[in-house]
Amino acid sequence: MSGTYRRSPVHVVYGGAHLFKVDTPPKFGKIALDSVRLYASNMREFASAMGLEKNEAVFLQNVYAKTLDKLVREPVEDYRIDFEDGYGFRPDKEEDEDAIRASDHLAVAYMRNTITRFCGLRIKSFAPETHGRAARTLELFLHNFLKKTGMCIPDNFVVTLPKVSTRKQVRGLCKILDRIEKEAGLEKGTIGVEIMVETPQAILDKKGRVATPRLIAAAEGRCASAHFGAYDYTSALGISCVHQNLQQEACNFARQIMLLALAPLGVRLVDSVTTRMPVPIHRESNLSDEQKDENRRSVHAGWREHFENVTASMKNGFYQSWDLHPNQLVARYAAVYAFFLKSKEADAARLRGFVDKARQANMTGSTFDDAASANGLINFFRLGLDCGAFEEEEIKKATSLSADKIVSGF
């Protein structure tokens, strides 16, 4: 690992701009905790819902306890106020009002220091048919937010540009941000950009070249992450909806291209969404025992699918992906903690071996040529430290390296 250390979030919550309020993130945590109490009131039921029941008790208890703690302490790491798919097409007057109202609420959270660690907004596409609307929403939101915060912008604030297909679209967004930053007296590049890879043109250009790095380069240093939109991407390829899912072969190919092209550049890769929501079927009062069982099965099935999708994403190098509903946070953190805790001992042993070899090489004047592998393991522990899977003392005991060493690199 090289360069300046930046914490990486494990998820991003997309929520419609019309619904966003200053207390939305903590409310997500409360709803998620209420669902755990109702549908997984003990460790065994929780483990069964996630498909973890065959694991040892200490491991299960750690995953369960860390998940509950996270939902209390920091339920939402990254929140995106959404003016695109989660918002839809509305009259201009209504979207204007929502841009002002949502930015008001975000400004209050910022001034109270209750804002999520990562945040931003998703505008509509810069394709010709929605460019004007997207640009207007962006300007209304940012101008009002900056006015309310005394020309301050949060750390890790980004504007997400969906359905990117050309460098011109990325440059157009950055041009607007350049002007807003200059007017506000902010340093150029203060406002970050995320691109969404949802079109075939964002993977391969007309000449058959890998397009994604050029889209990142068009942001001139603003773009630290790229999101994969599985369902728009497969729709654009003509794959019928019944065959669209996160593990579809076309999605696997696109993700591999993104991983090969962007991971070496230090761009954070963000996977797509689980569309099945872990929600009850019956919502009325005075439910029968049969209806309660149906609700439990529905929530558990949604948790299991999301758990499996999050795990698959992480195995494939996409350590961040989307959540749309508060209940998905339960499976999100269960999957994240299970992923890190399951590999902890084996990866710690490997890392200790690399450390010993490096020390020996330094003593003998030899070249230590396993640094790349060691850095991969260090990244594993850094990400685990970020999300709370590991404590600093645990890392020191397991790897013989301090948390500072993990953060700064091998």
Short mmCIF file of C-alpha atoms in Angstrom, two decimals:
data_model
loop_
_atom_site.label_atom_id
_atom_site.label_comp_id
_atom_site.label_asym_id
_atom_site.label_seq_id
_atom_site.Cartn_x
_atom_site.Cartn_y
_atom_site.Cartn_z
CA MET A 1 0.00 0.00 0.00
CA SER A 2 1.39 3.39 -0.93
CA GLY A 3 0.26 6.99 -0.91
CA THR A 4 -2.03 8.70 1.56
CA TYR A 5 -4.18 6.36 3.63
CA ARG A 6 -7.91 6.70 3.14
CA ARG A 7 -10.50 4.65 4.96
CA SER A 8 -12.70 2.55 2.67
CA PRO A 9 -16.43 2.15 3.42
CA VAL A 10 -17.93 -1.33 3.14
CA HIS A 11 -21.22 -0.17 1.64
CA VAL A 12 -23.20 2.75 0.29
CA VAL A 13 -26.88 3.33 1.06
CA TYR A 14 -28.90 4.81 -1.79
CA GLY A 15 -32.05 6.59 -0.66
CA GLY A 16 -34.51 8.73 -2.59
CA ALA A 17 -33.85 12.45 -2.17
CA HIS A 18 -37.51 13.07 -1.36
CA LEU A 19 -37.14 10.88 1.75
CA PHE A 20 -33.83 12.12 3.11
CA LYS A 21 -33.82 13.87 6.48
CA VAL A 22 -31.17 14.77 9.00
CA ASP A 23 -32.00 11.69 11.09
CA THR A 24 -32.29 9.19 8.22
CA PRO A 25 -29.00 7.30 8.89
CA PRO A 26 -29.65 6.66 12.61
CA LYS A 27 -33.23 5.66 11.78
CA PHE A 28 -31.83 3.03 9.41
CA GLY A 29 -29.89 1.60 12.32
CA LYS A 30 -32.91 1.54 14.60
CA ILE A 31 -35.07 -0.22 12.00
CA ALA A 32 -32.33 -2.78 11.40
CA LEU A 33 -31.95 -3.49 15.12
CA ASP A 34 -35.71 -3.85 15.53
CA SER A 35 -35.68 -6.44 12.73
CA VAL A 36 -32.91 -8.40 14.44
CA ARG A 37 -34.89 -8.43 17.69
CA LEU A 38 -38.02 -9.59 15.90
CA TYR A 39 -36.62 -12.10 13.40
CA ALA A 40 -33.27 -13.19 14.87
CA SER A 41 -33.56 -12.75 18.60
CA ASN A 42 -30.61 -15.00 19.43
CA MET A 43 -27.29 -15.99 17.92
CA ARG A 44 -28.49 -19.36 16.60
CA GLU A 45 -31.45 -17.92 14.73
CA PHE A 46 -29.23 -15.15 13.36
CA ALA A 47 -26.64 -17.68 12.18
CA SER A 48 -29.31 -19.87 10.58
CA ALA A 49 -30.78 -16.91 8.69
CA MET A 50 -27.37 -16.06 7.21
CA GLY A 51 -26.40 -19.66 6.46
CA LEU A 52 -23.69 -19.72 9.14
CA GLU A 53 -25.14 -22.29 11.51
CA LYS A 54 -22.43 -24.92 10.82
CA ASN A 55 -19.63 -22.67 12.09
CA GLU A 56 -18.11 -22.83 15.57
CA ALA A 57 -19.80 -21.00 18.44
CA VAL A 58 -17.01 -18.50 19.15
CA PHE A 59 -16.94 -17.41 15.52
CA LEU A 60 -20.74 -17.05 15.41
CA GLN A 61 -20.79 -15.10 18.65
CA ASN A 62 -18.16 -12.68 17.31
CA VAL A 63 -20.06 -12.10 14.07
CA TYR A 64 -23.35 -11.64 15.94
CA ALA A 65 -21.92 -9.28 18.57
CA LYS A 66 -19.98 -7.17 16.07
CA THR A 67 -23.03 -6.84 13.82
CA LEU A 68 -25.23 -5.62 16.66
CA ASP A 69 -22.54 -3.24 17.88
CA LYS A 70 -22.10 -1.79 14.40
CA LEU A 71 -25.83 -1.20 14.00
CA VAL A 72 -25.77 0.81 17.22
CA ARG A 73 -22.46 2.59 16.75
CA GLU A 74 -22.33 3.38 13.02
CA PRO A 75 -25.18 1.81 11.04
CA VAL A 76 -24.48 3.82 7.88
CA GLU A 77 -20.94 4.51 6.71
CA ASP A 78 -21.76 6.00 3.31
CA TYR A 79 -25.04 7.62 2.18
CA ARG A 80 -25.99 8.79 -1.27
CA ILE A 81 -28.96 11.17 -1.62
CA ASP A 82 -30.47 9.88 -4.83
CA PHE A 83 -32.06 11.95 -7.59
CA GLU A 84 -31.92 9.16 -10.15
CA ASP A 85 -33.48 5.66 -10.01
CA GLY A 86 -34.46 5.99 -6.34
CA TYR A 87 -36.20 9.28 -7.09
CA GLY A 88 -37.56 8.98 -10.62
CA PHE A 89 -38.85 11.69 -12.93
CA ARG A 90 -40.86 14.42 -11.25
CA PRO A 91 -42.01 17.94 -12.19
CA ASP A 92 -39.10 20.41 -12.27
CA LYS A 93 -40.59 22.44 -9.44
CA GLU A 94 -40.73 19.37 -7.21
CA GLU A 95 -37.13 18.33 -7.92
CA ASP A 96 -35.95 21.91 -7.36
CA GLU A 97 -37.66 21.92 -3.97
CA ASP A 98 -36.25 18.51 -3.04
CA ALA A 99 -32.73 19.60 -3.99
CA ILE A 100 -33.01 22.53 -1.59
CA ARG A 101 -34.75 20.58 1.16
CA ALA A 102 -32.34 17.60 1.06
CA SER A 103 -29.31 19.89 1.07
CA ASP A 104 -30.80 21.76 4.04
CA HIS A 105 -31.02 18.51 6.00
CA LEU A 106 -27.50 17.45 5.04
CA ALA A 107 -26.18 20.86 6.07
CA VAL A 108 -27.82 20.52 9.48
CA ALA A 109 -26.21 17.11 9.96
CA TYR A 110 -22.85 18.54 8.92
CA MET A 111 -23.09 21.49 11.30
CA ARG A 112 -24.15 19.16 14.14
CA ASN A 113 -21.29 16.80 13.31
CA THR A 114 -23.73 13.90 12.94
CA ILE A 115 -23.08 13.43 9.22
CA THR A 116 -22.06 9.99 7.96
CA ARG A 117 -18.34 9.45 7.38
CA PHE A 118 -18.93 9.35 3.60
CA CYS A 119 -21.78 11.09 1.79
CA GLY A 120 -22.92 12.75 -1.40
CA LEU A 121 -25.63 12.81 -4.00
CA ARG A 122 -26.43 10.97 -7.20
CA ILE A 123 -27.74 13.15 -9.98
CA LYS A 124 -29.38 12.04 -13.20
CA SER A 125 -27.32 11.05 -16.21
CA PHE A 126 -25.47 13.61 -18.32
CA ALA A 127 -26.98 12.03 -21.43
CA PRO A 128 -28.64 14.72 -23.61
CA GLU A 129 -32.20 14.02 -22.46
CA THR A 130 -31.46 14.50 -18.74
CA HIS A 131 -28.31 16.68 -18.77
CA GLY A 132 -30.10 19.96 -18.07
CA ARG A 133 -32.11 18.54 -15.19
CA ALA A 134 -29.06 16.85 -13.65
CA ALA A 135 -26.94 20.00 -13.83
CA ARG A 136 -29.68 22.14 -12.30
CA THR A 137 -30.20 19.76 -9.38
CA LEU A 138 -26.45 19.63 -8.77
CA GLU A 139 -26.11 23.42 -8.71
CA LEU A 140 -29.16 23.98 -6.53
CA PHE A 141 -28.02 21.37 -4.06
CA LEU A 142 -24.40 22.49 -3.78
CA HIS A 143 -25.03 26.24 -3.77
CA ASN A 144 -27.62 25.89 -1.01
CA PHE A 145 -25.47 23.46 1.00
CA LEU A 146 -22.40 25.70 0.80
CA LYS A 147 -24.44 28.74 1.77
CA LYS A 148 -25.77 26.94 4.87
CA THR A 149 -22.33 25.62 5.93
CA GLY A 150 -20.31 28.79 5.42
CA MET A 151 -18.69 27.49 2.22
CA CYS A 152 -17.53 24.23 3.82
CA ILE A 153 -17.81 20.78 2.28
CA PRO A 154 -17.60 17.48 4.22
CA ASP A 155 -14.62 15.21 3.89
CA ASN A 156 -15.31 12.29 1.53
CA PHE A 157 -18.16 14.13 -0.23
CA VAL A 158 -18.85 12.94 -3.79
CA VAL A 159 -21.17 13.48 -6.72
CA THR A 160 -22.17 10.20 -8.37
CA LEU A 161 -22.67 10.32 -12.15
CA PRO A 162 -24.80 7.43 -13.46
CA LYS A 163 -24.87 5.67 -16.84
CA VAL A 164 -21.54 7.12 -17.94
CA SER A 165 -20.72 6.34 -21.55
CA THR A 166 -18.27 9.07 -22.64
CA ARG A 167 -15.37 11.08 -21.26
CA LYS A 168 -17.25 14.22 -22.30
CA GLN A 169 -19.90 13.50 -19.66
CA VAL A 170 -17.28 13.16 -16.92
CA ARG A 171 -15.45 16.30 -18.04
CA GLY A 172 -18.76 18.18 -18.15
CA LEU A 173 -19.48 17.29 -14.52
CA CYS A 174 -15.97 18.29 -13.44
CA LYS A 175 -16.26 21.61 -15.26
CA ILE A 176 -19.35 22.48 -13.18
CA LEU A 177 -17.57 21.43 -9.99
CA ASP A 178 -14.51 23.51 -10.93
CA ARG A 179 -16.71 26.60 -11.20
CA ILE A 180 -18.63 25.94 -7.96
CA GLU A 181 -15.41 25.37 -6.03
CA LYS A 182 -13.88 28.56 -7.41
CA GLU A 183 -16.97 30.60 -6.48
CA ALA A 184 -16.93 29.12 -2.95
CA GLY A 185 -13.21 29.65 -2.46
CA LEU A 186 -12.58 25.91 -2.22
CA GLU A 187 -9.47 24.16 -3.42
CA LYS A 188 -9.90 22.54 -6.82
CA GLY A 189 -10.80 18.86 -6.43
CA THR A 190 -12.42 19.26 -3.01
CA ILE A 191 -15.65 17.73 -4.32
CA GLY A 192 -15.12 14.14 -5.39
CA VAL A 193 -16.68 12.25 -8.28
CA GLU A 194 -17.87 8.67 -8.65
CA ILE A 195 -18.70 7.13 -11.99
CA MET A 196 -21.25 4.40 -12.52
CA VAL A 197 -20.33 1.69 -15.00
CA GLU A 198 -23.73 0.71 -16.34
CA THR A 199 -23.30 0.83 -20.12
CA PRO A 200 -21.27 -1.39 -22.48
CA GLN A 201 -19.48 1.78 -23.66
CA ALA A 202 -18.05 2.22 -20.16
CA ILE A 203 -16.34 -1.18 -20.49
CA LEU A 204 -15.18 -1.17 -24.13
CA ASP A 205 -15.12 1.83 -26.45
CA LYS A 206 -15.90 1.83 -30.19
CA LYS A 207 -12.33 0.79 -30.99
CA GLY A 208 -12.49 -2.18 -28.66
CA ARG A 209 -10.24 -0.59 -26.04
CA VAL A 210 -10.93 -0.81 -22.32
CA ALA A 211 -12.79 2.42 -21.69
CA THR A 212 -12.99 2.56 -17.91
CA PRO A 213 -9.50 3.97 -17.16
CA ARG A 214 -10.09 6.78 -19.66
CA LEU A 215 -13.32 7.69 -17.87
CA ILE A 216 -11.44 7.84 -14.58
CA ALA A 217 -8.69 9.94 -16.15
CA ALA A 218 -11.29 12.40 -17.50
CA ALA A 219 -12.12 13.31 -13.88
CA GLU A 220 -8.57 14.68 -13.47
CA GLY A 221 -7.95 13.21 -10.04
CA ARG A 222 -11.44 13.66 -8.61
CA CYS A 223 -12.60 10.08 -9.10
CA ALA A 224 -11.65 7.65 -6.34
CA SER A 225 -14.31 4.98 -6.96
CA ALA A 226 -16.34 3.31 -9.69
CA HIS A 227 -19.72 1.63 -9.17
CA PHE A 228 -20.97 -1.30 -11.22
CA GLY A 229 -24.68 -1.22 -12.09
CA ALA A 230 -25.53 -4.82 -12.91
CA TYR A 231 -29.14 -4.41 -13.94
CA ASP A 232 -28.77 -1.44 -16.26
CA TYR A 233 -25.70 -3.09 -17.75
CA THR A 234 -27.39 -6.41 -18.50
CA SER A 235 -30.48 -4.61 -19.82
CA ALA A 236 -28.29 -2.64 -22.21
CA LEU A 237 -26.89 -5.95 -23.50
CA GLY A 238 -30.39 -7.24 -24.21
CA ILE A 239 -30.42 -9.86 -21.45
CA SER A 240 -33.99 -10.50 -20.34
CA CYS A 241 -34.97 -9.52 -16.82
CA VAL A 242 -35.61 -13.11 -15.74
CA HIS A 243 -31.90 -13.86 -16.32
CA GLN A 244 -30.53 -10.68 -14.76
CA ASN A 245 -28.67 -11.21 -11.50
CA LEU A 246 -25.39 -10.23 -9.88
CA GLN A 247 -23.67 -13.49 -10.81
CA GLN A 248 -24.69 -13.40 -14.50
CA GLU A 249 -21.69 -14.17 -16.74
CA ALA A 250 -21.86 -10.77 -18.43
CA CYS A 251 -21.60 -9.13 -15.00
CA ASN A 252 -18.65 -11.31 -14.03
CA PHE A 253 -16.85 -10.27 -17.23
CA ALA A 254 -17.50 -6.56 -16.61
CA ARG A 255 -16.32 -6.79 -13.01
CA GLN A 256 -13.14 -8.56 -14.07
CA ILE A 257 -12.40 -5.80 -16.58
CA MET A 258 -12.98 -3.18 -13.88
CA LEU A 259 -10.77 -5.07 -11.43
CA LEU A 260 -7.94 -5.49 -13.94
CA ALA A 261 -8.10 -1.91 -15.18
CA LEU A 262 -8.84 0.05 -12.02
CA ALA A 263 -7.49 -1.81 -8.99
CA PRO A 264 -3.86 -1.06 -9.97
CA LEU A 265 -4.83 2.63 -10.16
CA GLY A 266 -6.07 2.60 -6.56
CA VAL A 267 -9.69 3.16 -7.61
CA ARG A 268 -12.19 1.73 -5.12
CA LEU A 269 -14.55 -0.77 -6.75
CA VAL A 270 -18.21 -0.83 -5.73
CA ASP A 271 -20.55 -3.67 -6.64
CA SER A 272 -24.26 -3.56 -7.37
CA VAL A 273 -27.44 -4.11 -5.41
CA THR A 274 -29.44 -7.08 -4.11
CA THR A 275 -32.94 -6.43 -5.39
CA ARG A 276 -34.72 -8.82 -3.02
CA MET A 277 -35.57 -6.92 0.13
CA PRO A 278 -35.60 -8.67 3.54
CA VAL A 279 -39.05 -7.42 4.50
CA PRO A 280 -42.16 -9.06 5.98
CA ILE A 281 -45.06 -10.03 3.74
CA HIS A 282 -47.81 -9.27 6.24
CA ARG A 283 -47.82 -5.84 7.85
CA GLU A 284 -51.19 -5.69 9.54
CA SER A 285 -51.63 -6.09 13.30
CA ASN A 286 -52.89 -9.23 15.07
CA LEU A 287 -51.01 -11.67 12.83
CA SER A 288 -51.67 -15.39 13.03
CA ASP A 289 -48.81 -17.76 13.85
CA GLU A 290 -48.74 -18.83 10.20
CA GLN A 291 -48.41 -15.22 9.04
CA LYS A 292 -45.62 -14.59 11.55
CA ASP A 293 -43.76 -17.62 10.21
CA GLU A 294 -44.21 -16.37 6.66
CA ASN A 295 -42.79 -12.99 7.66
CA ARG A 296 -39.81 -14.64 9.30
CA ARG A 297 -39.12 -16.80 6.25
CA SER A 298 -39.39 -13.77 3.96
CA VAL A 299 -36.95 -11.69 6.01
CA HIS A 300 -34.53 -14.60 6.41
CA ALA A 301 -34.57 -15.34 2.68
CA GLY A 302 -33.80 -11.70 1.91
CA TRP A 303 -30.99 -11.66 4.45
CA ARG A 304 -29.51 -14.90 3.09
CA GLU A 305 -29.49 -13.65 -0.50
CA HIS A 306 -27.90 -10.35 0.45
CA PHE A 307 -25.35 -12.12 2.67
CA GLU A 308 -24.36 -14.36 -0.24
CA ASN A 309 -24.14 -11.45 -2.70
CA VAL A 310 -22.00 -9.33 -0.36
CA THR A 311 -19.70 -12.28 0.30
CA ALA A 312 -19.33 -13.02 -3.42
CA SER A 313 -18.52 -9.37 -4.14
CA MET A 314 -15.80 -9.30 -1.49
CA LYS A 315 -14.30 -12.57 -2.71
CA ASN A 316 -14.03 -10.95 -6.15
CA GLY A 317 -12.24 -7.83 -4.90
CA PHE A 318 -15.28 -5.52 -4.62
CA TYR A 319 -15.21 -4.63 -0.92
CA GLN A 320 -18.06 -2.14 -1.14
CA SER A 321 -21.57 -2.56 -2.56
CA TRP A 322 -25.06 -1.15 -2.23
CA ASP A 323 -27.78 -1.28 0.39
CA LEU A 324 -31.28 0.03 -0.33
CA HIS A 325 -33.27 -0.93 2.76
CA PRO A 326 -32.45 -0.68 6.49
CA ASN A 327 -32.95 -4.42 6.95
CA GLN A 328 -30.17 -5.11 4.44
CA LEU A 329 -27.70 -3.62 6.91
CA VAL A 330 -28.10 -6.71 9.09
CA ALA A 331 -26.92 -9.09 6.37
CA ARG A 332 -24.35 -6.54 5.20
CA TYR A 333 -22.40 -6.43 8.43
CA ALA A 334 -22.89 -10.13 9.12
CA ALA A 335 -21.31 -10.91 5.75
CA VAL A 336 -18.49 -8.40 6.20
CA TYR A 337 -17.53 -9.64 9.67
CA ALA A 338 -17.84 -13.30 8.71
CA PHE A 339 -15.60 -12.69 5.69
CA PHE A 340 -12.81 -11.09 7.70
CA LEU A 341 -13.03 -13.23 10.83
CA LYS A 342 -13.08 -16.50 8.87
CA SER A 343 -9.75 -15.72 7.17
CA LYS A 344 -8.07 -13.95 10.06
CA GLU A 345 -5.88 -16.74 11.42
CA ALA A 346 -4.71 -18.09 8.07
CA ASP A 347 -3.91 -14.66 6.66
CA ALA A 348 -2.21 -13.58 9.87
CA ALA A 349 0.06 -16.63 9.72
CA ARG A 350 0.97 -15.85 6.13
CA LEU A 351 1.68 -12.22 6.97
CA ARG A 352 3.90 -13.17 9.90
CA GLY A 353 5.86 -15.34 7.49
CA PHE A 354 6.35 -12.41 5.13
CA VAL A 355 7.46 -10.18 8.00
CA ASP A 356 10.04 -12.75 9.09
CA LYS A 357 11.36 -13.11 5.54
CA ALA A 358 11.60 -9.35 5.14
CA ARG A 359 13.57 -9.02 8.37
CA GLN A 360 15.93 -11.77 7.26
CA ALA A 361 16.39 -10.13 3.85
CA ASN A 362 17.24 -6.83 5.52
CA MET A 363 19.80 -8.53 7.77
CA THR A 364 21.52 -10.33 4.89
CA GLY A 365 21.24 -7.55 2.32
CA SER A 366 19.05 -9.73 0.10
CA THR A 367 16.11 -8.48 -1.93
CA PHE A 368 12.69 -9.21 -0.49
CA ASP A 369 10.58 -9.91 -3.57
CA ASP A 370 7.28 -10.89 -1.88
CA ALA A 371 6.27 -7.32 -1.00
CA ALA A 372 3.30 -7.33 -3.37
CA SER A 373 1.84 -10.43 -1.71
CA ALA A 374 2.49 -8.99 1.73
CA ASN A 375 0.75 -5.75 0.77
CA GLY A 376 -2.28 -7.74 -0.33
CA LEU A 377 -2.49 -9.29 3.12
CA ILE A 378 -1.94 -5.93 4.79
CA ASN A 379 -4.83 -4.54 2.75
CA PHE A 380 -7.02 -7.34 4.11
CA PHE A 381 -6.23 -6.35 7.70
CA ARG A 382 -6.52 -2.63 6.93
CA LEU A 383 -10.03 -3.13 5.52
CA GLY A 384 -10.92 -5.29 8.52
CA LEU A 385 -9.67 -2.56 10.85
CA ASP A 386 -11.69 0.05 8.94
CA CYS A 387 -15.00 -1.74 9.40
CA GLY A 388 -14.46 -2.92 12.97
CA ALA A 389 -13.90 -6.60 12.23
CA PHE A 390 -10.53 -6.35 13.98
CA GLU A 391 -9.38 -4.37 16.99
CA GLU A 392 -5.89 -2.86 17.07
CA GLU A 393 -4.71 -5.23 19.79
CA GLU A 394 -6.07 -8.23 17.88
CA ILE A 395 -4.04 -7.26 14.83
CA LYS A 396 -0.87 -6.80 16.85
CA LYS A 397 -1.30 -10.18 18.53
CA ALA A 398 -2.17 -12.02 15.30
CA THR A 399 0.35 -10.46 12.90
CA SER A 400 3.08 -8.94 15.13
CA LEU A 401 2.44 -5.64 13.33
CA SER A 402 0.97 -2.55 14.95
CA ALA A 403 -2.15 -0.90 13.57
CA ASP A 404 0.05 2.00 12.45
CA LYS A 405 2.14 -0.42 10.41
CA ILE A 406 -0.99 -1.90 8.87
CA VAL A 407 -2.26 1.55 7.94
CA SER A 408 1.05 2.89 6.59
CA GLY A 409 1.92 -0.22 4.60
CA PHE A 410 4.57 -2.91 4.72
#
